[in-house]
Coordinates of C-alpha atoms in Angstrom, one line a residue:
M1 CA 59.5 134.2 97.8
K2 CA 58.5 135.6 101.2
T3 CA 60.3 132.9 103.0
K4 CA 63.5 133.4 101.1
M5 CA 63.4 137.1 101.8
R6 CA 62.6 136.4 105.5
N7 CA 65.5 133.9 105.8
L8 CA 67.9 136.4 104.1
F9 CA 66.7 139.2 106.4
N10 CA 67.2 136.9 109.5
I11 CA 70.7 135.9 108.3
L12 CA 71.7 139.5 107.7
L13 CA 70.3 140.7 111.0
S14 CA 72.0 137.9 112.9
A15 CA 75.3 138.8 111.3
I16 CA 75.0 142.5 112.1
L17 CA 74.0 141.7 115.8
G18 CA 76.9 139.3 116.0
F19 CA 79.4 141.9 114.8
L20 CA 78.0 144.3 117.4
G21 CA 78.6 141.8 120.2
Y22 CA 75.0 140.7 120.8
G23 CA 74.6 137.0 121.4
C24 CA 78.2 136.6 122.8
E25 CA 78.7 134.8 126.0
T26 CA 81.3 137.1 127.4
A27 CA 80.5 140.8 127.9
M28 CA 82.7 143.4 126.2
K29 CA 84.3 145.9 128.5
Y30 CA 85.1 149.5 127.8
G31 CA 87.2 151.8 130.0
T32 CA 90.5 152.2 131.6
P33 CA 92.0 150.3 134.6
T34 CA 92.1 152.6 137.7
A35 CA 93.7 152.4 141.1
N36 CA 94.4 154.6 144.2
L37 CA 98.1 155.2 144.9
L38 CA 99.7 156.7 148.0
L39 CA 103.2 158.2 147.4
E40 CA 105.1 159.1 150.6
G41 CA 108.5 159.5 152.0
E42 CA 111.1 161.6 153.8
V43 CA 114.1 163.5 152.7
T44 CA 117.1 164.0 155.1
N45 CA 120.7 164.8 154.8
E46 CA 123.6 162.6 155.9
E47 CA 123.4 164.0 159.4
K48 CA 119.7 162.7 159.6
E49 CA 118.4 166.3 159.6
S50 CA 115.0 166.8 157.9
L51 CA 115.2 168.8 154.7
H52 CA 112.2 171.0 153.9
N53 CA 111.1 172.6 150.6
M54 CA 112.8 169.8 148.6
Q55 CA 111.1 169.3 145.2
I56 CA 109.7 165.8 144.6
V57 CA 108.9 164.9 141.0
H58 CA 106.9 161.8 140.3
R59 CA 106.6 160.1 136.9
N60 CA 105.1 156.8 135.9
G61 CA 106.1 154.5 133.1
W62 CA 105.9 151.1 131.4
K63 CA 108.3 148.6 129.8
D64 CA 108.5 148.5 126.0
N65 CA 111.1 146.0 124.6
E66 CA 113.1 145.9 127.8
E67 CA 113.3 149.7 128.0
I68 CA 111.3 151.7 130.5
M69 CA 109.2 154.5 128.7
W70 CA 108.4 157.4 131.0
N71 CA 105.2 159.4 130.8
D72 CA 105.7 163.0 129.6
E73 CA 103.5 164.3 132.4
A74 CA 105.1 164.6 135.9
D75 CA 103.6 165.6 139.2
T76 CA 105.6 167.9 141.5
I77 CA 105.2 168.3 145.3
Y78 CA 107.4 169.7 148.1
T79 CA 108.6 168.4 151.4
N80 CA 107.1 169.9 154.6
A81 CA 109.0 171.3 157.6
E82 CA 109.6 167.7 158.8
G83 CA 111.1 166.8 155.5
K84 CA 108.1 164.5 154.6
Y85 CA 106.0 164.4 151.6
N86 CA 102.9 162.5 150.5
R87 CA 100.3 162.6 147.7
I88 CA 97.3 160.4 147.2
Y89 CA 96.3 159.7 143.6
K90 CA 92.7 158.6 143.3
G91 CA 91.5 156.9 140.2
A92 CA 95.0 156.9 138.7
F93 CA 96.2 154.5 136.0
P94 CA 98.0 151.6 137.7
S95 CA 101.4 152.1 136.1
E96 CA 104.0 149.4 136.3
Y97 CA 107.0 151.6 137.1
H98 CA 107.4 154.8 139.1
K99 CA 110.3 157.2 139.1
V100 CA 110.7 159.6 142.1
I101 CA 113.2 162.5 141.8
V102 CA 114.3 164.8 144.5
N103 CA 115.8 168.2 143.8
D104 CA 117.1 170.8 146.2
T105 CA 115.5 174.2 145.4
A106 CA 118.3 176.0 147.2
G107 CA 121.1 174.2 145.4
V108 CA 122.9 173.0 148.5
Y109 CA 122.3 169.2 148.0
Q110 CA 122.8 166.9 145.1
S111 CA 119.7 165.6 143.3
D112 CA 118.8 162.0 143.7
S113 CA 116.2 159.6 142.2
A114 CA 114.7 156.1 142.6
I115 CA 112.8 153.8 140.3
T116 CA 110.3 151.5 142.1
N117 CA 107.2 149.4 141.5
A118 CA 103.9 149.7 143.3
T119 CA 101.9 146.6 144.4
F120 CA 98.2 146.9 144.3
S121 CA 95.7 145.0 146.5
G122 CA 91.9 145.0 147.1
G123 CA 90.8 145.3 143.5
D124 CA 87.4 144.1 142.3
G125 CA 88.9 141.7 139.6
D126 CA 87.6 144.1 136.9
W127 CA 88.8 147.6 136.0
Y128 CA 89.5 148.7 139.6
V129 CA 93.0 147.3 140.4
G130 CA 92.9 148.4 144.1
N131 CA 95.1 150.4 146.4
G132 CA 98.9 150.8 146.1
E133 CA 101.6 152.3 148.1
L134 CA 105.0 153.7 147.3
K135 CA 107.3 154.7 150.1
V136 CA 110.6 156.3 148.9
N137 CA 113.0 157.9 151.4
F138 CA 116.1 159.9 150.4
I139 CA 119.3 160.8 152.1
L140 CA 120.9 163.7 150.2
K141 CA 124.6 164.5 150.0
K142 CA 126.0 168.1 149.9
K143 CA 127.4 169.3 146.6

C-alpha cells in the first residue's frame, strides 16, 4: 500500500513540476525585447535654410494583416536653431515601423511625414536587440 501511494505521489509531483517547466531542456524566458534607438535629422526649406522650432512627432508601429498599426502614444520634440533634431530612446521596444511627422508651429510651411524602418545591430541574441538608428531629413514647402 505504501509503495502504491509513493508511486502515485511521484507521478503527481512529476506532472506538477513538468507543467511548471522544471525538467525541460530549454529555459523559459519572460520579459520584453528592448533596444536603443537614435532618431535624428534636419529640417530645411526649399532654399536650404535651416528651420528652427519645427515640431517633430515620432510614432512606432507594426504590421497586422498588411496594414500598419500605429501606436497611440507619440513623442514630440522640436528642431534647434540649426534645424536639427535628435532623441535617444534607451530600452525602447524595437518596433518594426516608424513614422516621423514634421509640423510648422508658425504655420508658414506645409507639414510632411515619412515612414521608415530601423535596423538594429549588436544585440545579445536574447531579449536585447541592439542599437538602431533612424535618420530622417525634411525639405518643407511654403503653404
